[in-house]
Amino acid sequence: MTDLTPMYLRDYQESVYQIPKVDLTIELDDERTLVRSSMTVERNTNRVEQDVLVLDGHDMELVTIHIDGVLLSTDQYQVSQESLIINHCPGNFVLTIETMINPKANTALEGIYKSGGAFCSQCEAEGFRRITYFLDRPDVMSIYTTTIIADKDKYPFLLSNGNCIERKDLEHGKHLVSWHDPFHKPCYLFALVAGDFDLLEDAFTTKSGRNVDLQLFVDKGNLFKAHYAMQALKDSMAWDEQVFDLEYDLDIYMIVAVDFFNMGAMENKGLNVFNSKYVLADERSATDDDFFNIQAVIGHEYFHNWTGNRVTCRDWFQLSLKEGLTVFRDQQFSADMHQKDVTRINNVRVLRAHQFAEDAGPMAHPIRPEKVVEMNNFYTLTVYEKGSEVIRMLHTLLGETGFQRGIKEYIARHDGQAVTCDDFINAMADANDRDLSQFSLWYSQVGTPQVHANATYDLQSKSLSLRLSQTPGAGQQHPPLLIPIGFELLNPKTGETMRQGVLSLSDAAQTFEFEELALQPVIALLTGFSAPVKLDFPQSNDDLLRIMTSANDGFSRWEASQSLFRQCIANYYKDTGYRLPDSLQQAFANILDADIEPAFKALQITLPGFAEMTEFLQDVEPQRLLAALEQFEQDLLNSQTAKLTSIYQQCTERLFGDSEQASGLRALKNACLHYLAGDEDFDGEVVSQFRQARNMTEQIAALNAAAQYNLPSFENINNAFAEQWQEDTLVMDKWFAIQAKVQDGNIFERLQSLLSHPKFSMENPNRVRSLVGSFANSNPKYFHDPSGKGYEWLATQIAILDKINPQVASRLITGLIQGQGFCQEVQSRLRKQLAGLQKLENISADIGEKISAALAK
Ligand code: B3K
Ligand code: ZN
């Protein structure tokens, strides 16, 4: 039976032992890598009674243990699956442990493993224990010196954290390189890379005038795709100096791109390891979204150097301390580098479509979880994205200056320490002389709160009274939260802004009065999406139209159009005979005609998707919702074919270069294409867009549209695409993702044959996410096939994958566990698959934890 015993935040205890210094010598070999770790161990002076040292360790062979140079005999320690227990330890000693590991057999991609020909490592959260026995917890911080030995021809580059202090050749064609990291760090930030790469070099001068060497390592032949990432790194460094007054601290910053990686990237001190997807890009092979994401992830990992590395987490329950804050920082960075409104709207779309569902599902947890079975299951949208929203609210409440004052205080107090979310809040509070105790409830509440609003205007007194109330989400109970509610009052006739600001809702219900308003204003509420809540504020179409055209706040303008669409889709859903009302046709036409930024217009005409609508409705019947979405889209197309076509053509004519402007035009063009391809007559245009495309944004959009509507040209251009890009790993990931989305009754045969495609491998997480993930997340029609075949197919793949890479398997299970928005039939079909998985032998704790949570509900 899988051990599903949880750890609780309330049980946290300081470590009895610390390891201030570690010297590692790692002799790399595919199957027999020898790791010698020599640690200075110190017992806490107030814990003299405690002479047993328990080290974490997983999946390795213990060779020898020495204490102060004396070999231990086997009766002096015990080794189990997960630990090494040494009895009768002295207070201070040098502990030397030799272990043997097998990187080649490591398909979980945690610890040291092989990606293609290179060795690389991933230690967060608990991967270091797969390298050597250690106190694998973030509040044990050490100074590392790392010596790597490997074959010189095969592995000319041997990298680790910090500065290089020695290099020399050894006999038998081997060489040795040593690194020393002068900063204390937890072992989760340790990294090692060995391989043969192409290297892009650059430099950055910090504001205090120090030179930092920048090195970007990529697979041979990919150097031409590394320039954008390098620029993004320099932009991140400059931005963090300008906005947060934070400067880089080592003399070298290295990034290595690898193809086998469980997530996006990892902020190891001085040596980031990246999924190649977030490094490599050139215009022909990468989309505008890829470029955006590369810059955001490069920024994110760089920003961790201060928020994560210099100040780190005391324990993993505090993960949002570094992740929520760093996501907020990367979102601000992206907003400054691109269009603010567009960036913000995209943040909100992710949150509402996916985090809200997580917060209502069986694995719902506060941004600071209180109970964890498998830590890797808690790198979630809640910890990251909702965590970032919590930081954003703080930013809203304190203002930019107050927020920066708080950050300065936080870093001054805690540099070099492993701390808690409370430490962060206290620093923010003290620096601003504010009581943030009510605010800090956001760290422990679960579920998406609802805010209800009700406004009455009194003509006599010319006053508006706005009543706001809050209710906890997901059937939870907690005292009222402090919720900042942005607002804008608009003149209904002229659209001018009469008032704007932020209200602090702190009671269960509160009334806010506005005096001296000559007219009854139109109210835009929750401007900028000022809090991660669901707003219940019914507004007339006229009000929404007013907001849509006149609000200062871009989020509100977009949200007004989304509200209109959501309402209309709900009507289609409830009544299959419902048809597009004239008012909506007109609203849609107005958006198309409006003189606004193309990127913004693209967002405004993009309809709420299946996931967003599932959040908005109850007991959803998937096929019925899909039919409603399809019919609505079709009716919009029929009503505005001419306008959509003409915008599509204008965009094409105005498109040139790779500027921000051009990317907006491409977004708009492809948003139009999405509608237009719904008419088979457009097939010819789709083919010409595909053939004439000079960049991936246009090419993939054409292929995607053809797959989406299964157009006559699909098979043809699909094959052409695969042929053109067969040698490009990242583009082939895109191709696999499209195969899983084809709207064709033969999808299951197609999926099955793709599993044995020569380029498919269950061991490569990007490939798996492209095929299996894309089917489960982006092909709702067949995933939710009434036969249950879609669920069964996913469950089958998860069972296979769980044996290879539990972390990736566990990410893919979301579609099976988050059924709460759907009708009973769907839920019981999902449960059937989960029950089947649960019965399998030796499932991982990763999927075990999620399955039992889902079945317990
Ligand atoms: N800190 C890493 C995530 C590690 C995930 C481990 N399962 C990347 C990031 O958030 O920057
Ligand atoms: Zn992060």
CSV table of N, CA and C in Angstrom, one decimal, residues 697-764:
chain,number,residue,atom,x,y,z
A,697,THR,N,3.6,31.8,-35.3
A,697,THR,CA,2.3,32.3,-34.8
A,697,THR,C,1.3,32.1,-35.9
A,698,GLU,N,1.6,32.5,-37.1
A,698,GLU,CA,0.6,32.4,-38.2
A,698,GLU,C,0.5,30.9,-38.7
A,699,GLN,N,1.6,30.3,-38.7
A,699,GLN,CA,1.5,28.9,-39.3
A,699,GLN,C,0.7,28.0,-38.4
A,700,ILE,N,1.0,28.1,-37.1
A,700,ILE,CA,0.4,27.1,-36.2
A,700,ILE,C,-1.1,27.5,-36.0
A,701,ALA,N,-1.4,28.8,-36.1
A,701,ALA,CA,-2.8,29.2,-36.0
A,701,ALA,C,-3.6,28.6,-37.1
A,702,ALA,N,-3.0,28.6,-38.3
A,702,ALA,CA,-3.7,28.0,-39.5
A,702,ALA,C,-4.0,26.5,-39.3
A,703,LEU,N,-2.9,25.8,-38.8
A,703,LEU,CA,-3.0,24.4,-38.6
A,703,LEU,C,-4.1,24.1,-37.5
A,704,ASN,N,-4.0,24.9,-36.5
A,704,ASN,CA,-4.9,24.7,-35.4
A,704,ASN,C,-6.4,24.9,-35.8
A,705,ALA,N,-6.6,25.9,-36.6
A,705,ALA,CA,-8.0,26.2,-37.1
A,705,ALA,C,-8.4,25.0,-37.9
A,706,ALA,N,-7.5,24.5,-38.8
A,706,ALA,CA,-7.9,23.4,-39.6
A,706,ALA,C,-8.3,22.1,-38.8
A,707,ALA,N,-7.5,22.0,-37.7
A,707,ALA,CA,-7.8,20.8,-36.8
A,707,ALA,C,-9.1,21.0,-36.0
A,708,GLN,N,-9.3,22.2,-35.6
A,708,GLN,CA,-10.4,22.6,-34.8
A,708,GLN,C,-11.7,22.3,-35.5
A,709,TYR,N,-11.7,22.6,-36.8
A,709,TYR,CA,-13.0,22.4,-37.6
A,709,TYR,C,-12.8,21.2,-38.5
A,710,ASN,N,-11.8,20.5,-38.3
A,710,ASN,CA,-11.5,19.3,-39.2
A,710,ASN,C,-11.8,19.7,-40.7
A,711,LEU,N,-11.1,20.8,-41.2
A,711,LEU,CA,-11.3,21.3,-42.5
A,711,LEU,C,-10.8,20.3,-43.5
A,712,PRO,N,-11.3,20.3,-44.8
A,712,PRO,CA,-10.8,19.4,-45.8
A,712,PRO,C,-9.3,19.4,-46.0
A,713,SER,N,-8.7,20.6,-45.8
A,713,SER,CA,-7.3,20.7,-46.0
A,713,SER,C,-6.4,20.1,-44.8
A,714,PHE,N,-7.1,19.7,-43.7
A,714,PHE,CA,-6.3,19.4,-42.5
A,714,PHE,C,-5.2,18.4,-42.7
A,715,GLU,N,-5.6,17.2,-43.2
A,715,GLU,CA,-4.5,16.1,-43.3
A,715,GLU,C,-3.3,16.6,-44.1
A,716,ASN,N,-3.7,17.3,-45.2
A,716,ASN,CA,-2.6,17.8,-46.1
A,716,ASN,C,-1.6,18.7,-45.4
A,717,ILE,N,-2.1,19.8,-44.8
A,717,ILE,CA,-1.2,20.7,-44.1
A,717,ILE,C,-0.6,20.1,-42.9
A,718,ASN,N,-1.3,19.2,-42.2
A,718,ASN,CA,-0.8,18.6,-41.0
A,718,ASN,C,0.5,17.8,-41.4
A,719,ASN,N,0.4,17.0,-42.5
A,719,ASN,CA,1.6,16.2,-42.9
A,719,ASN,C,2.7,17.1,-43.3
A,720,ALA,N,2.3,18.2,-44.0
A,720,ALA,CA,3.4,19.1,-44.5
A,720,ALA,C,4.1,19.7,-43.3
A,721,PHE,N,3.4,20.0,-42.3
A,721,PHE,CA,4.0,20.6,-41.1
A,721,PHE,C,4.9,19.6,-40.4
A,722,ALA,N,4.5,18.4,-40.3
A,722,ALA,CA,5.3,17.4,-39.6
A,722,ALA,C,6.6,17.2,-40.4
A,723,GLU,N,6.4,17.2,-41.7
A,723,GLU,CA,7.6,17.0,-42.6
A,723,GLU,C,8.6,18.1,-42.4
A,724,GLN,N,8.0,19.3,-42.5
A,724,GLN,CA,8.9,20.5,-42.4
A,724,GLN,C,9.7,20.6,-41.1
A,725,TRP,N,9.0,20.2,-40.0
A,725,TRP,CA,9.6,20.4,-38.7
A,725,TRP,C,10.1,19.2,-37.9
A,726,GLN,N,10.2,18.1,-38.7
A,726,GLN,CA,10.5,16.8,-38.0
A,726,GLN,C,11.8,16.9,-37.1
A,727,GLU,N,12.7,17.7,-37.5
A,727,GLU,CA,13.9,17.8,-36.7
A,727,GLU,C,13.9,18.7,-35.5
A,728,ASP,N,12.8,19.5,-35.4
A,728,ASP,CA,12.8,20.5,-34.4
A,728,ASP,C,11.9,20.0,-33.2
A,729,THR,N,12.6,19.6,-32.1
A,729,THR,CA,11.9,19.0,-31.0
A,729,THR,C,10.7,19.9,-30.5
A,730,LEU,N,11.0,21.2,-30.3
A,730,LEU,CA,9.9,22.0,-29.7
A,730,LEU,C,8.7,22.2,-30.6
A,731,VAL,N,9.0,22.3,-31.9
A,731,VAL,CA,7.9,22.4,-32.8
A,731,VAL,C,7.1,21.1,-32.9
A,732,MET,N,7.8,20.0,-32.8
A,732,MET,CA,7.1,18.7,-32.9
A,732,MET,C,6.2,18.6,-31.6
A,733,ASP,N,6.6,19.2,-30.5
A,733,ASP,CA,5.7,19.2,-29.4
A,733,ASP,C,4.4,19.9,-29.7
A,734,LYS,N,4.5,21.0,-30.5
A,734,LYS,CA,3.3,21.7,-30.9
A,734,LYS,C,2.4,20.8,-31.8
A,735,TRP,N,3.1,20.1,-32.7
A,735,TRP,CA,2.4,19.2,-33.6
A,735,TRP,C,1.7,18.1,-32.8
A,736,PHE,N,2.3,17.5,-31.9
A,736,PHE,CA,1.6,16.5,-31.1
A,736,PHE,C,0.4,17.1,-30.4
A,737,ALA,N,0.6,18.3,-29.9
A,737,ALA,CA,-0.5,18.9,-29.2
A,737,ALA,C,-1.7,19.1,-30.1
A,738,ILE,N,-1.4,19.5,-31.3
A,738,ILE,CA,-2.5,19.7,-32.3
A,738,ILE,C,-3.2,18.3,-32.6
A,739,GLN,N,-2.5,17.3,-32.7
A,739,GLN,CA,-3.1,16.0,-33.1
A,739,GLN,C,-4.1,15.6,-32.0
A,740,ALA,N,-3.8,16.0,-30.8
A,740,ALA,CA,-4.7,15.6,-29.7
A,740,ALA,C,-6.0,16.4,-29.7
A,741,LYS,N,-6.0,17.5,-30.5
A,741,LYS,CA,-7.2,18.4,-30.5
A,741,LYS,C,-8.1,18.2,-31.7
A,742,VAL,N,-7.7,17.3,-32.7
A,742,VAL,CA,-8.5,17.2,-33.9
A,742,VAL,C,-9.9,16.9,-33.6
A,743,GLN,N,-10.8,17.6,-34.2
A,743,GLN,CA,-12.3,17.4,-34.0
A,743,GLN,C,-12.7,16.3,-35.0
A,744,ASP,N,-12.4,15.1,-34.7
A,744,ASP,CA,-12.7,14.0,-35.6
A,744,ASP,C,-13.1,12.8,-34.8
A,745,GLY,N,-14.1,12.1,-35.3
A,745,GLY,CA,-14.7,10.9,-34.6
A,745,GLY,C,-13.6,9.8,-34.4
A,746,ASN,N,-12.6,9.9,-35.2
A,746,ASN,CA,-11.5,8.9,-35.1
A,746,ASN,C,-10.4,9.2,-34.1
A,747,ILE,N,-10.7,10.2,-33.3
A,747,ILE,CA,-9.7,10.7,-32.4
A,747,ILE,C,-9.0,9.6,-31.6
A,748,PHE,N,-9.8,8.6,-31.1
A,748,PHE,CA,-9.2,7.6,-30.3
A,748,PHE,C,-8.2,6.7,-31.0
A,749,GLU,N,-8.5,6.4,-32.3
A,749,GLU,CA,-7.5,5.6,-33.1
A,749,GLU,C,-6.3,6.5,-33.3
A,750,ARG,N,-6.5,7.8,-33.6
A,750,ARG,CA,-5.4,8.7,-33.8
A,750,ARG,C,-4.5,8.7,-32.6
A,751,LEU,N,-5.1,8.9,-31.4
A,751,LEU,CA,-4.3,9.0,-30.2
A,751,LEU,C,-3.5,7.7,-30.0
A,752,GLN,N,-4.2,6.6,-30.2
A,752,GLN,CA,-3.5,5.3,-30.0
A,752,GLN,C,-2.3,5.2,-30.9
A,753,SER,N,-2.5,5.6,-32.1
A,753,SER,CA,-1.3,5.4,-33.0
A,753,SER,C,-0.2,6.4,-32.7
A,754,LEU,N,-0.6,7.5,-32.2
A,754,LEU,CA,0.5,8.5,-31.8
A,754,LEU,C,1.3,8.0,-30.7
A,755,LEU,N,0.7,7.2,-29.8
A,755,LEU,CA,1.5,6.7,-28.7
A,755,LEU,C,2.7,5.8,-29.2
A,756,SER,N,2.5,5.2,-30.4
A,756,SER,CA,3.6,4.4,-30.9
A,756,SER,C,4.3,5.1,-32.0
A,757,HIS,N,4.1,6.4,-32.2
A,757,HIS,CA,4.8,7.2,-33.2
A,757,HIS,C,6.3,7.2,-32.8
A,758,PRO,N,7.2,7.1,-33.8
A,758,PRO,CA,8.6,7.0,-33.4
A,758,PRO,C,9.1,8.2,-32.6
A,759,LYS,N,8.4,9.4,-32.7
A,759,LYS,CA,8.9,10.5,-32.0
A,759,LYS,C,8.2,10.7,-30.6
A,760,PHE,N,7.3,9.8,-30.3
A,760,PHE,CA,6.6,9.9,-29.0
A,760,PHE,C,7.4,9.1,-27.9
A,761,SER,N,7.5,9.7,-26.7
A,761,SER,CA,8.1,8.9,-25.6
A,761,SER,C,7.5,9.3,-24.3
A,762,MET,N,7.1,8.3,-23.5
A,762,MET,CA,6.5,8.6,-22.2
A,762,MET,C,7.6,9.2,-21.3
A,763,GLU,N,8.8,9.0,-21.7
A,763,GLU,CA,9.9,9.5,-20.7
A,763,GLU,C,10.1,11.0,-20.9
A,764,ASN,N,9.6,11.6,-21.9
A,764,ASN,CA,9.9,13.0,-22.1
A,764,ASN,C,8.6,13.8,-21.7
